[in-house]
Short mmCIF file of C-alpha atoms and ligand atoms in Angstrom, two decimals:
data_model
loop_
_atom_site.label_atom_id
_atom_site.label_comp_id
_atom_site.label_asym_id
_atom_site.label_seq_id
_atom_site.Cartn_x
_atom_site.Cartn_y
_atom_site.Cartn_z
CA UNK A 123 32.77 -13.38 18.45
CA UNK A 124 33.20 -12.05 21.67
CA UNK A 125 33.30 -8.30 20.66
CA UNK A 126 29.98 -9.34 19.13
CA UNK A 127 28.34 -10.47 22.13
CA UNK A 128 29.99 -7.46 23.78
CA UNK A 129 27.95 -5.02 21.62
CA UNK A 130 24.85 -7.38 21.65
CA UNK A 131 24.95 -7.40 25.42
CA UNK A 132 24.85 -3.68 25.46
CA UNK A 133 21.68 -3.90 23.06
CA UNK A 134 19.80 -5.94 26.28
CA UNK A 135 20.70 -9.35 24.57
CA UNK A 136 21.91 -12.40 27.33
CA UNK A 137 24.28 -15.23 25.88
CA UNK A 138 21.28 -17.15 26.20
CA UNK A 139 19.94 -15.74 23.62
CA UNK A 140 22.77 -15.30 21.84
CA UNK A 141 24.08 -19.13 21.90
CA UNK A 142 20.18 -20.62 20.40
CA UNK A 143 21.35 -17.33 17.43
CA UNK A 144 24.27 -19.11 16.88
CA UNK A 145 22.43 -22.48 16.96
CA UNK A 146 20.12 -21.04 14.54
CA UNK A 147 22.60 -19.34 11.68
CA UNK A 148 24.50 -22.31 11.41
CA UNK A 149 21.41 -24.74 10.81
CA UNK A 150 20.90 -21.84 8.77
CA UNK A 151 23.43 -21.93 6.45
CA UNK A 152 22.12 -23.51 3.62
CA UNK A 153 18.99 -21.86 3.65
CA UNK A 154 20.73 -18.37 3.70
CA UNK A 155 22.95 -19.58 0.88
CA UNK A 156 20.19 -20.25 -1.40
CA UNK A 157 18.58 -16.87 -0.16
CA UNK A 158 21.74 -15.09 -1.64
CA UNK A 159 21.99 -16.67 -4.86
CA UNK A 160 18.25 -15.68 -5.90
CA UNK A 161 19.87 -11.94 -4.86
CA UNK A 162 22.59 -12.55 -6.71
CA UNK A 163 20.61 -12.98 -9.71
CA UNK A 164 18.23 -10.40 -8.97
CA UNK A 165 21.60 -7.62 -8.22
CA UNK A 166 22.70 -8.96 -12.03
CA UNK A 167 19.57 -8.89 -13.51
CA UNK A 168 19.05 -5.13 -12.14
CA UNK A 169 22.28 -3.86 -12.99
CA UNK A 170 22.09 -5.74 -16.47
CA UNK A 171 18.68 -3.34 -16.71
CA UNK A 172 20.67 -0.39 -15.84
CA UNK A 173 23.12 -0.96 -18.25
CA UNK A 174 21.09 -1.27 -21.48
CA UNK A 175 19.36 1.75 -20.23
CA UNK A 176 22.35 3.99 -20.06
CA UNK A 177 21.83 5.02 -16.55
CA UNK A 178 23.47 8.77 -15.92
CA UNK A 179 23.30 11.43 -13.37
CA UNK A 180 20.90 13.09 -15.57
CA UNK A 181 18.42 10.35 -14.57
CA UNK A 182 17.99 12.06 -11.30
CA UNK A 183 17.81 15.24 -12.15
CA UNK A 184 14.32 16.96 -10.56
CA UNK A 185 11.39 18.02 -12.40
CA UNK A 186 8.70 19.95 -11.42
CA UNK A 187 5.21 20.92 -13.54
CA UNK A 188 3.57 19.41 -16.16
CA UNK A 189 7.25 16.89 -16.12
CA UNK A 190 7.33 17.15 -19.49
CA UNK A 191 9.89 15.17 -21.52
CA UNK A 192 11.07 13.73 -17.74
CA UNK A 193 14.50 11.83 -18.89
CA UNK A 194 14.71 9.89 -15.76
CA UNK A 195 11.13 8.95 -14.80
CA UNK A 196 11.05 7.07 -18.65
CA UNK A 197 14.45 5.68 -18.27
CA UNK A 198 13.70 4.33 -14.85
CA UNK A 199 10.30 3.09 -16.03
CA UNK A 200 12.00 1.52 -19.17
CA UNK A 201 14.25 -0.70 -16.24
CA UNK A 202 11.52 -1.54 -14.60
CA UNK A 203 9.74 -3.26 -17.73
CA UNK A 204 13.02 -5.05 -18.64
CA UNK A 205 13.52 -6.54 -15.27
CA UNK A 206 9.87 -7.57 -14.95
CA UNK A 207 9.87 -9.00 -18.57
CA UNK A 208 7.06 -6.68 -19.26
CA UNK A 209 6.43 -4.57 -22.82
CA UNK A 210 5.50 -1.50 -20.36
CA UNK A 211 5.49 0.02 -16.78
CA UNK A 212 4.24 3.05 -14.77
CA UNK A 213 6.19 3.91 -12.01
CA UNK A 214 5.30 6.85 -10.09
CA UNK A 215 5.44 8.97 -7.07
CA UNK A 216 1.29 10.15 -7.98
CA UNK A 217 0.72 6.67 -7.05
CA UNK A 218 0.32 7.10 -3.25
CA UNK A 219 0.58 2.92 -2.48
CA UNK A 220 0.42 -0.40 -3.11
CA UNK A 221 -4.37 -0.42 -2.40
CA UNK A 222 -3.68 2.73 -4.91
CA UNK A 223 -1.92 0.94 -7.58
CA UNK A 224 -4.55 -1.87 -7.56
CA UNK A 225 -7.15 0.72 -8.04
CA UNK A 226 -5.61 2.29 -11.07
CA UNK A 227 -5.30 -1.38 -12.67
CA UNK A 228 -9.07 -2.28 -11.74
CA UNK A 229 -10.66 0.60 -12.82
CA UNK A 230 -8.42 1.39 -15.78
CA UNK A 231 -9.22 -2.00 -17.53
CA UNK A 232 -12.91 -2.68 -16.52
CA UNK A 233 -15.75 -0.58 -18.43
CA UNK A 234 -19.59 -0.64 -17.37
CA UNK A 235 -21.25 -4.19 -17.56
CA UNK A 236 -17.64 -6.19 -16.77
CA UNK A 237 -16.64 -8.54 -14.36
CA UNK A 238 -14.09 -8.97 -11.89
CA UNK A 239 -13.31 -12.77 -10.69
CA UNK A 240 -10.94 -13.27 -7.95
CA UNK A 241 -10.30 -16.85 -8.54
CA UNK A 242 -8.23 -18.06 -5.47
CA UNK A 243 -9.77 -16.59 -2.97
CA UNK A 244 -10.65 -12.98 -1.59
CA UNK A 245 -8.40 -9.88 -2.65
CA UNK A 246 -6.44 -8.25 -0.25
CA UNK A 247 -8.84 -6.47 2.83
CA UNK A 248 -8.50 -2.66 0.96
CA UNK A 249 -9.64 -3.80 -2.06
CA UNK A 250 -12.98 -4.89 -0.78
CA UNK A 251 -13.78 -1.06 -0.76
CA UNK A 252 -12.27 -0.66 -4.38
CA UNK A 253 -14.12 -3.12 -5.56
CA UNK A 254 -17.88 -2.74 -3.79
CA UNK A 255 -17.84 -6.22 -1.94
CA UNK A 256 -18.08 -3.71 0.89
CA UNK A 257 -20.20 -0.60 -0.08
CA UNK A 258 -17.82 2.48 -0.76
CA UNK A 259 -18.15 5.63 -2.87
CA UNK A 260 -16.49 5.49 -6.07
CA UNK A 261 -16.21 1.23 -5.87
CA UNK A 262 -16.19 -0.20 -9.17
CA UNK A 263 -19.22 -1.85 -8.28
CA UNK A 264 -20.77 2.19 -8.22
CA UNK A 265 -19.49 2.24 -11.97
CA UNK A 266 -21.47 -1.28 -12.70
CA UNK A 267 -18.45 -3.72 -12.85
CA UNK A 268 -19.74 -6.91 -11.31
CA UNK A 269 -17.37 -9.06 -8.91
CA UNK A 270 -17.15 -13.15 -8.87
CA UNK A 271 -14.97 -14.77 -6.06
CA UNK A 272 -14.14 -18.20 -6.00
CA UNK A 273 -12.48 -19.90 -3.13
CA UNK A 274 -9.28 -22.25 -2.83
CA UNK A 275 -9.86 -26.23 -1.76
CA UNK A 276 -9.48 -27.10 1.23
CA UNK A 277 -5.94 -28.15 0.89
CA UNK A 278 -5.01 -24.89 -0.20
CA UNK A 279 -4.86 -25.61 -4.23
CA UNK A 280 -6.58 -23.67 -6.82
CA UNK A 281 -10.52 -24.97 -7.65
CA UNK A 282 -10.11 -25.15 -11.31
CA UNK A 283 -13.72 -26.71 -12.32
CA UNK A 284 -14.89 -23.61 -10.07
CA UNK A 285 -12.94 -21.33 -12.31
CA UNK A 286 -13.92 -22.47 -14.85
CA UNK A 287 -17.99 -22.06 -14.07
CA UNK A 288 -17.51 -18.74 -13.10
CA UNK A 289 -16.04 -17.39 -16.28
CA UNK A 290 -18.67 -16.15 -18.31
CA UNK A 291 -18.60 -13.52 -21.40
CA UNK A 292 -18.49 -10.77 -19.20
CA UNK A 293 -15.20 -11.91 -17.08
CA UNK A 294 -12.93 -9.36 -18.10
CA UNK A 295 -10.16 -9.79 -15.55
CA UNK A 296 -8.91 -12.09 -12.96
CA UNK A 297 -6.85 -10.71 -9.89
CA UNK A 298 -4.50 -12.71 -7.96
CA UNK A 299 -2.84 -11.56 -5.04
CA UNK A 300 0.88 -13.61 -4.47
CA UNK A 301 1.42 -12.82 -1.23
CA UNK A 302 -0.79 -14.67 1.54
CA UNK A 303 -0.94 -10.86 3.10
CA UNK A 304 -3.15 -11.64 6.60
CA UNK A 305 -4.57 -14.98 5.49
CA UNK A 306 -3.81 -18.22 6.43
CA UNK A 307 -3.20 -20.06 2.98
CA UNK A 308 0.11 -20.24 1.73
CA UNK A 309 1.75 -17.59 -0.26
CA UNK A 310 1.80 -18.77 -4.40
CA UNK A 311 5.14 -19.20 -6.02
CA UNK A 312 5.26 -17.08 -9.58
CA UNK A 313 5.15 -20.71 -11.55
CA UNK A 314 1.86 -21.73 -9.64
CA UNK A 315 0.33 -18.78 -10.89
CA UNK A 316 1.77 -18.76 -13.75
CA UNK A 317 -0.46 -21.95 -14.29
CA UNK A 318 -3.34 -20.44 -12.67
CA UNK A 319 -2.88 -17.64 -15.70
CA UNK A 320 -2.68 -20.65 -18.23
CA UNK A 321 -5.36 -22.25 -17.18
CA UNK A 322 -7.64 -19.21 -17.18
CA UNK A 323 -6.73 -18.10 -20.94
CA UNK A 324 -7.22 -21.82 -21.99
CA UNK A 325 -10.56 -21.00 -21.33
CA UNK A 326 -10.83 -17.02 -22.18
CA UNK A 327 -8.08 -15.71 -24.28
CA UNK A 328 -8.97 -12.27 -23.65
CA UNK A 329 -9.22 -12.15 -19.66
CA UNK A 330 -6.74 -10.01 -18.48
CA UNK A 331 -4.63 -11.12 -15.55
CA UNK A 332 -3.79 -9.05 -12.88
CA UNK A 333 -1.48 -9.82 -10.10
CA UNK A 334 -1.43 -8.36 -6.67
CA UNK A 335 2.70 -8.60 -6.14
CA UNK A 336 3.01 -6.59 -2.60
CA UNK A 337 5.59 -8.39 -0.81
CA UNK A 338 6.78 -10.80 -3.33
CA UNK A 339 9.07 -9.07 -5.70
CA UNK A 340 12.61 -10.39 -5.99
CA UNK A 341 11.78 -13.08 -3.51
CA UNK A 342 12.30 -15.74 -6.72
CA UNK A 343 14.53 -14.94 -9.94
CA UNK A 344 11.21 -14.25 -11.97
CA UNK A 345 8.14 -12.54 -11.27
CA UNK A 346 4.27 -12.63 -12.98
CA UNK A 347 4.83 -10.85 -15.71
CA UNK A 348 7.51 -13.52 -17.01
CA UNK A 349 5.07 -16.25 -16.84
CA UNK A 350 1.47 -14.66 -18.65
CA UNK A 351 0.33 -12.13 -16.10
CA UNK A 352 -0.61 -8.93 -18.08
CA UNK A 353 -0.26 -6.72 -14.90
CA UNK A 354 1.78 -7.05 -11.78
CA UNK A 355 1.24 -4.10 -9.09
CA UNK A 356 3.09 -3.22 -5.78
CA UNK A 357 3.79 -0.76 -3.48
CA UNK A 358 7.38 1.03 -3.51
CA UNK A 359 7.36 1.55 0.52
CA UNK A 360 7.51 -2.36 0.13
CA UNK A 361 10.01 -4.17 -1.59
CA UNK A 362 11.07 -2.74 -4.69
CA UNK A 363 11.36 0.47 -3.50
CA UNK A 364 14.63 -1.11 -0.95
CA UNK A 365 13.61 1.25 1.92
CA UNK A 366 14.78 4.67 0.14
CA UNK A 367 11.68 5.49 -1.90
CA UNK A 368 9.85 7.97 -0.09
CA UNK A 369 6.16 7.44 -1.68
CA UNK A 370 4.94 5.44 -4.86
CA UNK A 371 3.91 2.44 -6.73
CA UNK A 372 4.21 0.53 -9.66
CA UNK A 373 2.45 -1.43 -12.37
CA UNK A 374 4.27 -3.54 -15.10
CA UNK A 375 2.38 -4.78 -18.03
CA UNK A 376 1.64 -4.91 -21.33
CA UNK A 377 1.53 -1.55 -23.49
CA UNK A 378 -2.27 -1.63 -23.39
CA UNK A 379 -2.90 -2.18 -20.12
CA UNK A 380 -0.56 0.22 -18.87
CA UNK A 381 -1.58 2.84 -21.69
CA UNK A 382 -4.98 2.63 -20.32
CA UNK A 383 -3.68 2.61 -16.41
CA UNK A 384 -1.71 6.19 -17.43
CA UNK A 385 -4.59 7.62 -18.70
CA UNK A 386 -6.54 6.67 -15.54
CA UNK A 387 -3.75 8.07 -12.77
CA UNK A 388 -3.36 11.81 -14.97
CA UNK A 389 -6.02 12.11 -18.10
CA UNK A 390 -7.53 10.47 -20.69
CA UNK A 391 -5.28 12.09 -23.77
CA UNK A 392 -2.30 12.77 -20.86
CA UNK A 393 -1.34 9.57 -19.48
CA UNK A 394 2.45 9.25 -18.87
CA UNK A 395 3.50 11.99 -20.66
CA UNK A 396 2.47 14.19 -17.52
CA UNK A 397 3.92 13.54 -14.18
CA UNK A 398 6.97 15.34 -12.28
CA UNK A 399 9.14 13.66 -10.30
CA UNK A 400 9.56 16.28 -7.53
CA UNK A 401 12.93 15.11 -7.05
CA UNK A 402 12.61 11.24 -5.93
CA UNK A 403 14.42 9.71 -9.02
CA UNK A 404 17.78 8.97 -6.71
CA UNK A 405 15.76 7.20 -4.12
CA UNK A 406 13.54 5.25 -6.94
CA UNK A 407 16.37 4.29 -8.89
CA UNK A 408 19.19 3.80 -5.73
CA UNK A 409 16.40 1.74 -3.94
CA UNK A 410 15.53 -0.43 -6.69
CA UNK A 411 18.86 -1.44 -7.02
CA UNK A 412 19.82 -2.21 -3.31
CA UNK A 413 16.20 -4.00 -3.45
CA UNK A 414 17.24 -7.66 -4.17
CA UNK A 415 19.37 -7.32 -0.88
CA UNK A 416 16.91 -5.97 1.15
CA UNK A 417 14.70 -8.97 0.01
CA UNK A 418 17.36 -11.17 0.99
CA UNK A 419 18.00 -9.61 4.04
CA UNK A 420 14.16 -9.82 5.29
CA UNK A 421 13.77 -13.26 3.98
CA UNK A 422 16.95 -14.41 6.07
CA UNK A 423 15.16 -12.47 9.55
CA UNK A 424 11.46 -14.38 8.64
CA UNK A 425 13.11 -18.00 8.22
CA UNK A 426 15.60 -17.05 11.41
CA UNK A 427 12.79 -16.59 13.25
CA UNK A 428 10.60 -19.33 12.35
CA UNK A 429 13.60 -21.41 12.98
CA UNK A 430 13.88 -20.59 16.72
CA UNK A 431 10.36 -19.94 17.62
CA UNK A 432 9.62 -23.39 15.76
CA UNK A 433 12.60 -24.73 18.40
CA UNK A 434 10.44 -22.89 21.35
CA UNK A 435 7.52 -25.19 20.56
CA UNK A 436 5.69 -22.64 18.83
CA UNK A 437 3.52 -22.84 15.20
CA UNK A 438 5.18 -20.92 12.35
CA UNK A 439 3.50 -20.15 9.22
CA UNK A 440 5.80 -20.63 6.99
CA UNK A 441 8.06 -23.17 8.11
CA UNK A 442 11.61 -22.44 8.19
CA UNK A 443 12.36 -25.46 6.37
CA UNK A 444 9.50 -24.40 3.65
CA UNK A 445 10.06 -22.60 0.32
CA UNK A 446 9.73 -18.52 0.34
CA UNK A 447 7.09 -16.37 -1.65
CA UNK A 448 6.90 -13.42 0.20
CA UNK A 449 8.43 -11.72 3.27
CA UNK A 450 6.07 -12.04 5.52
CA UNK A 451 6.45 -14.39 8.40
CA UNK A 452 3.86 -15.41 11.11
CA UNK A 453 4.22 -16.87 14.40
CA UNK A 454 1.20 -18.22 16.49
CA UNK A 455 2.29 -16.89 20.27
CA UNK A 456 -1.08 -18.22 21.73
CA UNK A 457 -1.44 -15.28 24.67
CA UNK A 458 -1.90 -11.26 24.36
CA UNK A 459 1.42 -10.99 26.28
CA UNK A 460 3.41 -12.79 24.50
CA UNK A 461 2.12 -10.78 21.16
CA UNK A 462 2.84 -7.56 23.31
CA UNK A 463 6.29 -8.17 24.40
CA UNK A 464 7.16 -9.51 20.89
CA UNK A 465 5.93 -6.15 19.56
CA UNK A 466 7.79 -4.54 22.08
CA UNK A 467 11.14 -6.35 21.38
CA UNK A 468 10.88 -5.51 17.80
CA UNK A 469 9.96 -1.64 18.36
CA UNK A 470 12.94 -1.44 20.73
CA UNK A 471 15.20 -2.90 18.11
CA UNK A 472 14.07 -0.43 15.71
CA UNK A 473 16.51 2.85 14.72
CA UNK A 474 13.57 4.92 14.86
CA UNK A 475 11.57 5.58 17.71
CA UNK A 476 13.06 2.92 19.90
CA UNK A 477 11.97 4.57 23.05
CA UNK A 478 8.53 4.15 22.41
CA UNK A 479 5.87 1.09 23.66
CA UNK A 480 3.58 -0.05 20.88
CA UNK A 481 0.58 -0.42 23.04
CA UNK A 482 -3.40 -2.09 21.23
CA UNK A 483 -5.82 0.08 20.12
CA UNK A 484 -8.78 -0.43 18.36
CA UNK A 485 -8.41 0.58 14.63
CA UNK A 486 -11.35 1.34 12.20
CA UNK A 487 -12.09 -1.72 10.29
CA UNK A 488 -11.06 -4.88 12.28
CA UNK A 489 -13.50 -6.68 14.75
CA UNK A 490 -10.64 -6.97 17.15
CA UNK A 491 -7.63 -4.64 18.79
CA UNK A 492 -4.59 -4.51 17.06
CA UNK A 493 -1.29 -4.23 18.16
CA UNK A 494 1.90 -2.65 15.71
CA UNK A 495 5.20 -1.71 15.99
CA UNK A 496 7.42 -0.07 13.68
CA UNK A 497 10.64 2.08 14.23
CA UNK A 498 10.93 3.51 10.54
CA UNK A 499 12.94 5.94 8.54
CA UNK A 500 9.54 5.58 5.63
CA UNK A 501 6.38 6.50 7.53
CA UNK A 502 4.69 3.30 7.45
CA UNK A 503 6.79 1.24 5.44
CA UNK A 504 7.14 -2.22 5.55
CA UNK A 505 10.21 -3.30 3.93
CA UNK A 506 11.56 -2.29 7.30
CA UNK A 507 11.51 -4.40 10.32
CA UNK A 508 7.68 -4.49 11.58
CA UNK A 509 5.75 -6.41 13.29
CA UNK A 510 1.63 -6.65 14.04
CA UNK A 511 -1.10 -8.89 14.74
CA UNK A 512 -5.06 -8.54 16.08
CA UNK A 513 -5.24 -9.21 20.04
CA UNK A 514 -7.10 -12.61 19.37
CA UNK A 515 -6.73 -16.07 19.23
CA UNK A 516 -3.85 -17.46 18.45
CA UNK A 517 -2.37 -14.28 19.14
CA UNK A 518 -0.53 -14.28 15.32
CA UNK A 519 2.26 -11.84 14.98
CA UNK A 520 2.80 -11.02 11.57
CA UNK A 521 6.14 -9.33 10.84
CA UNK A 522 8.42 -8.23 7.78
CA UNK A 523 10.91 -6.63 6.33
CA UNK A 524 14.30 -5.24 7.73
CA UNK A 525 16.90 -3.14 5.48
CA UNK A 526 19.30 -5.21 6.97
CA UNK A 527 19.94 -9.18 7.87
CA UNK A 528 21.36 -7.82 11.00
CA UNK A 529 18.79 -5.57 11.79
CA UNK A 530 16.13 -8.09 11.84
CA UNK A 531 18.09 -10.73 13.80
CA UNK A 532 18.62 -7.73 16.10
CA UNK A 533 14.81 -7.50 16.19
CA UNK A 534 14.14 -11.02 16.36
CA UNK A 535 16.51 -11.19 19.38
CA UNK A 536 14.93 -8.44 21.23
CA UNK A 537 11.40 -10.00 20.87
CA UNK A 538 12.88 -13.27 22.07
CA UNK A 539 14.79 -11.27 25.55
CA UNK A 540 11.08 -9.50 25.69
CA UNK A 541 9.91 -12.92 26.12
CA UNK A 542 12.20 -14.07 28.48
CA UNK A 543 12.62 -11.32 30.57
CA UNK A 544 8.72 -11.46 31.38
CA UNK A 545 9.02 -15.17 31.83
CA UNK A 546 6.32 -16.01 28.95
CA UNK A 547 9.18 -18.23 27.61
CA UNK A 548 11.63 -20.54 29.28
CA UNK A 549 15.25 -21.47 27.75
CA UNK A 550 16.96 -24.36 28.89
C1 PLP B 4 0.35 -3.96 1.49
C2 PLP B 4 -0.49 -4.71 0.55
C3 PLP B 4 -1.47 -4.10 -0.22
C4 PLP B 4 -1.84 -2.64 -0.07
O1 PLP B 4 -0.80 -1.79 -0.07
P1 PLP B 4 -0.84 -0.40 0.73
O2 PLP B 4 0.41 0.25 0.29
O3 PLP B 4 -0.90 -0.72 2.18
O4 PLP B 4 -2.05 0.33 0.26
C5 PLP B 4 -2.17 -4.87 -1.11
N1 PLP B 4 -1.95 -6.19 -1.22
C6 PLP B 4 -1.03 -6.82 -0.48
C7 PLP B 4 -0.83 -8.30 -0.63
C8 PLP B 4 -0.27 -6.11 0.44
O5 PLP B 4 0.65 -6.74 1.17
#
């Protein structure tokens, strides 16, 4: 133990800090236990996948053109269908990320005179542009697909009666995003929506059901797809992608939809048969594997931290004690300089561009200044240890990912010195 503290002292980290760690793993343990059987599963269930898709080293082989006849682009999208229980999947590095992925599912499955009904709540902020709530070039709303939102209770449950007044004959599809992303509901678990799903085909057989699965994937043993959801979409620079995919997305679903979401990202008469690989098959296929670890690995930093910023008196969102959806992890720090050194603990932490002082700036498209750090191998990917939040009240930091559990307690620990080094929090 004491080499470790050695090594973490040399990182900036006091024994203070250190001994409410140690207070925190072992309260931990069960938790982190459970954390590691869902990889478990997850590992087995991708490796099964592999398997009974005869994985080989000519699966990474590079292609280049048209990607004709691409042996490892099919296999690997073959793997992705079995794992998420789905008939078909595109998986691609022409899909540039996750806001791209939605788009192809949108406005590959809605024609002229449909609609679109978000029916727990508001999509995800880029897709307001995708789909015309706010006026863009190009928004489905341009191509005369109407939108329908309906909101959650107030205790956070879905507003079936709602639901079910707002389906009409033109409802087409429903989109559900699993993740809480920068709201303040809770994150669904795959068997409430899997209800949600139910409950909207008891009504119209033929809606199809999208779900928005940034963040979520391997965070449970089963994912949308396995419980009625005719589309789940995500971005690779996110979870499934396990930190080594370069670029990309995904979208698992039925034959149809995905037939139709092919011909939308190449050609009508193309669809999947076109698409080179431009050699990122060993980072698609190596990350997707190592990706129910890196899951674990995040989830263990976001309930780590809620456990001892809960223990500093502060709100958590979730709690560490609660159930996980997602990786995400929130923590209400109530002053701009307690947001700015926790930022500045996690960038320092980082293997990347550790040097450097994430400092607010004013980015296009938020009413308030916004504060981000992230030390990453992945331009802007979140599987790896981040961390951001708006410079207003509470003065939420939002953070995820980490390709390691020890990487993100390292982060964690750094925001925490941050803190106490600048006296905005006292240990006893
Ligand atoms: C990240 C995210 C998106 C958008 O993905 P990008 O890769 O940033 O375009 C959409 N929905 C949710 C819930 C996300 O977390």
């Amino acid at each position: 133990m004491n080499i470790i503290s050695d090594i973490y002292n040399k990182l900036g980290i006091s024994n203070k800090v250190l001994r409410l760690a140690d207070e925190a793993e072992s309260a931990l343990t069960d938790k982190f236990k459970k954390i590691d059987s869902i990889a478990e599963y997850n590992q087995a269930k991708v490796t099964l996948a592999m398997h009974n898709n005869r994985v080989n080293a000519t699966c990474f082989a590079a292609t280049t053109g048209y990607g004709y006849n691409d042996f490892g682009r099919d296999t690997l999208e073959n793997i992705y269908a079995e794992v998420f229980g789905s008939e078909a999947a595109l998986v691609r590095p022409q899909i540039t990320c996750g806001t791209h992925a939605l788009a192809i599912a949108l406005s590959a499955n809605l024609l002229p005179g449909d609609e679109l009904l978000c029916p727990a709540g508001g999509p995800y902020d880029t897709l307001e542009e995708v789909i015309g709530i706010r006026p863009s070039p190009c928004s489905l709303k341009e191509y005369g697909v109407s939108y329908k939102q309906v909101e959650l209770k107030e205790d956070g449950t879905f507003d079936y009666e709602a639901i079910r007044a707002a389906i009409t004959d033109k409802t087409k599809m429903a989109e559900i995003q699993r993740s809480k992303g920068y709201k303040t509901r809770p994150s669904f678990s795959v068997e409430q929506i899997g209800e949600l799903i139910k409950f909207i085909k008891s009504i119209k057989p033929d809606i199809i059901c999208m779900v928005d699965n940034c963040y979520g994937e391997f965070t449970q043993i089963i994912e949308p797809t396995h419980v009625g959801a005719d589309m789940a979409v995500g971005s690779l620079i996110k979870n499934p992608g396990g930190g080594l995919a370069p670029i990309g997305g995904y979208i698992c679903g039925t034959q149809e939809c995905i037939d139709r979401c092919a011909y939308r990202l190449s050609a009508p008469g193309l669809g999947q048969e076109v698409g080179a690989n431009l050699g990122t098959m060993t980072s698609f296929y190596q990350g997707f594997f190592l990706s129910p670890n890196v899951v674990a690995g995040a989830l263990k930093g976001a309930v780590f931290a809620s456990y001892i910023f809960e223990k500093l008196g502060f709100n958590t969102v979730p709690k560490s004690t609660e159930e996980r959806f997602d990786i995400i992890q929130a923590v209400e720090l109530l002053s701009a300089e307690r947001l700015k050194a926790f930022c500045e603990g996690i960038q320092a932490a980082a293997p990347v561009d550790s040097y450097v002082t994430p400092v607010p700036w004013a980015m296009p498209g938020y009413d308030s200044e916004v504060i981000m750090a992230a030390g990453t191998f992945i331009q802007g990917s979140s599987i790896e240890l981040s961390a951001d939040g708006p410079m207003r009240e509470p003065y939420a930091v939002f953070f995820q990912g980490g390709l390691t559990w020890h990487n993100a307690k390292l982060g964690i620990l750094t925001a925490l010195q941050k803190l106490v080094d600048k006296g905005l929090v006292k240990l006893d």
